mmCIF file of C-alpha atoms in Angstrom:
data_model
loop_
_atom_site.group_PDB
_atom_site.id
_atom_site.type_symbol
_atom_site.label_atom_id
_atom_site.label_comp_id
_atom_site.label_asym_id
_atom_site.label_seq_id
_atom_site.Cartn_x
_atom_site.Cartn_y
_atom_site.Cartn_z
ATOM 1 C CA UNK W 276 110.165 48.270 116.797
ATOM 2 C CA UNK W 277 109.526 51.447 114.896
ATOM 3 C CA UNK W 278 106.289 53.269 114.846
ATOM 4 C CA UNK W 279 104.399 53.458 111.561
ATOM 5 C CA UNK W 280 102.381 56.701 111.024
ATOM 6 C CA UNK W 281 99.675 56.103 108.361
ATOM 7 C CA UNK W 282 96.067 56.864 107.498
ATOM 8 C CA UNK W 283 93.595 54.637 109.239
ATOM 9 C CA UNK W 284 91.652 52.034 107.365
ATOM 10 C CA UNK W 285 87.822 52.279 107.531
ATOM 11 C CA UNK W 286 87.791 48.999 109.399
ATOM 12 C CA UNK W 287 89.994 50.471 112.175
ATOM 13 C CA UNK W 288 87.567 53.336 113.158
ATOM 14 C CA UNK W 289 85.962 51.367 116.038
ATOM 15 C CA UNK W 290 89.385 50.354 117.301
ATOM 16 C CA UNK W 291 90.436 54.066 117.224
ATOM 17 C CA UNK W 292 87.268 54.962 119.171
ATOM 18 C CA UNK W 293 88.237 52.444 121.833
ATOM 19 C CA UNK W 294 91.862 53.736 121.766
ATOM 20 C CA UNK W 295 90.671 57.340 122.323
ATOM 21 C CA UNK W 296 88.529 56.327 125.295
ATOM 22 C CA UNK W 297 91.359 54.408 126.881
ATOM 23 C CA UNK W 298 93.817 57.247 126.297
ATOM 24 C CA UNK W 299 91.595 59.723 127.989
ATOM 25 C CA UNK W 300 90.328 57.456 130.725
ATOM 26 C CA UNK W 301 92.560 59.252 133.348
ATOM 27 C CA UNK W 302 90.195 62.202 133.104
ATOM 28 C CA UNK W 303 87.246 60.108 134.374
ATOM 29 C CA UNK W 304 88.391 60.737 137.932
ATOM 30 C CA UNK W 305 88.135 64.507 137.503
ATOM 31 C CA UNK W 306 84.668 64.396 135.909
ATOM 32 C CA UNK W 307 81.209 63.520 137.079
ATOM 33 C CA UNK W 308 79.936 60.177 135.670
ATOM 34 C CA UNK W 309 77.505 62.077 133.403
ATOM 35 C CA UNK W 310 80.315 64.166 132.059
ATOM 36 C CA UNK W 311 82.646 61.226 131.587
ATOM 37 C CA UNK W 312 79.841 59.386 129.750
ATOM 38 C CA UNK W 313 79.367 62.387 127.432
ATOM 39 C CA UNK W 314 83.165 62.578 126.895
ATOM 40 C CA UNK W 315 83.363 58.816 126.022
ATOM 41 C CA UNK W 316 80.556 59.390 123.511
ATOM 42 C CA UNK W 317 82.448 62.278 121.895
ATOM 43 C CA UNK W 318 85.801 60.491 121.882
ATOM 44 C CA UNK W 319 84.061 57.548 120.124
ATOM 45 C CA UNK W 320 82.682 59.630 117.261
ATOM 46 C CA UNK W 321 85.801 59.119 115.266
ATOM 47 C CA UNK W 322 84.152 58.351 111.927
ATOM 48 C CA UNK W 323 81.944 61.480 112.146
ATOM 49 C CA UNK W 324 84.768 63.775 113.328
ATOM 50 C CA UNK W 325 87.281 62.477 110.733
ATOM 51 C CA UNK W 326 84.814 62.864 107.743
ATOM 52 C CA UNK W 327 86.141 66.249 106.564
ATOM 53 C CA UNK W 328 89.717 65.282 107.073
ATOM 54 C CA UNK W 329 92.065 62.350 107.751
ATOM 55 C CA UNK W 330 92.269 59.902 110.610
ATOM 56 C CA UNK W 331 95.898 59.224 111.150
ATOM 57 C CA UNK W 332 97.107 56.340 113.370
ATOM 58 C CA UNK W 333 100.301 55.256 114.972
ATOM 59 C CA UNK W 334 100.979 51.525 114.667
ATOM 60 C CA UNK W 335 103.604 49.563 116.642
ATOM 61 C CA UNK W 336 103.966 45.787 116.389
ATOM 62 C CA UNK W 337 100.767 45.582 114.372
ATOM 63 C CA UNK W 338 98.710 47.293 117.074
ATOM 64 C CA UNK W 339 97.278 50.839 117.043
ATOM 65 C CA UNK W 340 98.868 52.783 119.811
ATOM 66 C CA UNK W 341 97.858 56.378 118.942
ATOM 67 C CA UNK W 342 95.671 58.474 116.626
ATOM 68 C CA UNK W 343 94.835 62.029 115.624
ATOM 69 C CA UNK W 344 92.337 63.610 113.279
ATOM 70 C CA UNK W 345 93.685 66.159 110.832
ATOM 71 C CA UNK W 346 91.410 68.722 109.142
ATOM 72 C CA UNK W 347 92.639 70.730 106.241
ATOM 73 C CA UNK W 348 91.780 74.440 105.929
ATOM 74 C CA UNK W 349 88.064 75.073 105.646
ATOM 75 C CA UNK W 350 87.114 71.629 107.187
ATOM 76 C CA UNK W 351 87.232 72.625 110.801
ATOM 77 C CA UNK W 352 84.420 73.931 113.022
ATOM 78 C CA UNK W 353 84.107 77.667 111.978
ATOM 79 C CA UNK W 354 83.094 78.558 115.453
ATOM 80 C CA UNK W 355 86.530 77.519 116.729
ATOM 81 C CA UNK W 356 88.821 77.947 113.749
ATOM 82 C CA UNK W 357 89.335 80.492 111.042
ATOM 83 C CA UNK W 358 88.554 79.071 107.576
ATOM 84 C CA UNK W 359 92.198 79.304 106.389
ATOM 85 C CA UNK W 360 93.417 77.276 109.354
ATOM 86 C CA UNK W 361 94.191 73.586 109.464
ATOM 87 C CA UNK W 362 93.432 71.844 112.704
ATOM 88 C CA UNK W 363 94.048 68.572 114.628
ATOM 89 C CA UNK W 364 91.642 66.890 117.042
ATOM 90 C CA UNK W 365 91.473 63.909 119.261
ATOM 91 C CA UNK W 366 95.303 63.436 119.661
ATOM 92 C CA UNK W 367 95.531 60.238 121.684
ATOM 93 C CA UNK W 368 98.279 57.888 122.715
ATOM 94 C CA UNK W 369 97.691 54.858 124.932
ATOM 95 C CA UNK W 370 99.245 55.479 128.365
ATOM 96 C CA UNK W 371 101.709 52.635 128.116
ATOM 97 C CA UNK W 372 103.136 54.057 124.910
ATOM 98 C CA UNK W 373 103.518 57.732 126.078
ATOM 99 C CA UNK W 374 106.819 59.576 126.436
ATOM 100 C CA UNK W 375 108.090 57.675 123.361
ATOM 101 C CA UNK W 376 107.488 60.450 120.788
ATOM 102 C CA UNK W 377 104.384 58.979 119.284
ATOM 103 C CA UNK W 378 102.141 62.024 119.969
ATOM 104 C CA UNK W 379 104.968 64.137 118.505
ATOM 105 C CA UNK W 380 105.167 61.993 115.339
ATOM 106 C CA UNK W 381 101.326 62.218 114.954
ATOM 107 C CA UNK W 382 101.472 65.995 115.385
ATOM 108 C CA UNK W 383 104.364 66.279 112.918
ATOM 109 C CA UNK W 384 102.389 64.438 110.286
ATOM 110 C CA UNK W 385 99.588 67.073 110.726
ATOM 111 C CA UNK W 386 102.165 69.806 110.432
ATOM 112 C CA UNK W 387 103.591 68.182 107.336
ATOM 113 C CA UNK W 388 100.114 67.940 105.812
ATOM 114 C CA UNK W 389 99.590 71.626 106.504
ATOM 115 C CA UNK W 390 102.990 72.478 104.862
ATOM 116 C CA UNK W 391 102.045 70.433 101.775
ATOM 117 C CA UNK W 392 98.801 72.435 101.513
ATOM 118 C CA UNK W 393 100.734 75.659 102.024
ATOM 119 C CA UNK W 394 98.322 77.027 104.665
ATOM 120 C CA UNK W 395 99.432 79.981 106.641
ATOM 121 C CA UNK W 396 98.873 78.619 110.077
ATOM 122 C CA UNK W 397 97.839 75.592 112.114
ATOM 123 C CA UNK W 398 95.473 75.383 115.106
ATOM 124 C CA UNK W 399 95.491 72.849 117.988
ATOM 125 C CA UNK W 400 93.757 72.982 121.334
ATOM 126 C CA UNK W 401 96.105 71.400 123.862
ATOM 127 C CA UNK W 402 95.395 71.304 127.520
ATOM 128 C CA UNK W 403 97.631 73.286 129.749
ATOM 129 C CA UNK W 404 99.568 70.156 130.663
ATOM 130 C CA UNK W 405 100.045 69.241 126.966
ATOM 131 C CA UNK W 406 101.365 72.728 126.055
ATOM 132 C CA UNK W 407 105.048 71.703 126.505
ATOM 133 C CA UNK W 408 104.715 68.766 124.135
ATOM 134 C CA UNK W 409 103.078 71.000 121.450
ATOM 135 C CA UNK W 410 105.854 73.590 121.926
ATOM 136 C CA UNK W 411 108.479 70.965 121.253
ATOM 137 C CA UNK W 412 106.852 70.170 117.933
ATOM 138 C CA UNK W 413 108.154 72.900 115.657
ATOM 139 C CA UNK W 414 107.057 75.666 118.027
ATOM 140 C CA UNK W 415 103.473 75.034 117.034
ATOM 141 C CA UNK W 416 102.083 76.770 120.165
ATOM 142 C CA UNK W 417 104.415 79.758 120.210
ATOM 143 C CA UNK W 418 102.337 82.009 117.891
ATOM 144 C CA UNK W 419 99.695 80.129 116.019
ATOM 145 C CA UNK W 420 97.859 78.187 118.686
ATOM 146 C CA UNK W 421 95.289 79.299 121.143
ATOM 147 C CA UNK W 422 95.397 77.199 124.360
ATOM 148 C CA UNK W 423 91.884 76.652 125.562
ATOM 149 C CA UNK W 424 92.086 73.446 127.509
ATOM 150 C CA UNK W 425 90.046 70.342 127.238
#
């Protein structure tokens, strides 16, 4: 069945928080328990993080399988992003749905939003391992993205 990319409903924010934690759970092995606890807390702050932008979800078979937060220019953290830049945060796809283009579709929705707003550039913060995926999405990493890791 096809994946539907759409804005999240307010009632889905808790589900997206759980999805984020599950999608990033593989990093728990590499972190101390305190750092993993902190990361889970941060991954769960979906409502807070999405406030200045949009929470976009990927739905398949009536289940949420991925999500990303898109911030239009001026809504991102000014310590990390120039005011004229759009940004995306918390790109997450459940492990069993990876390698099916869902993360790419979510990223493209952010890029399309940026294009509709006619902003000059877009910023993402992919991990080193994710760089190839971002490069496949309209060359987003080639010139406009600073790779800083997780």
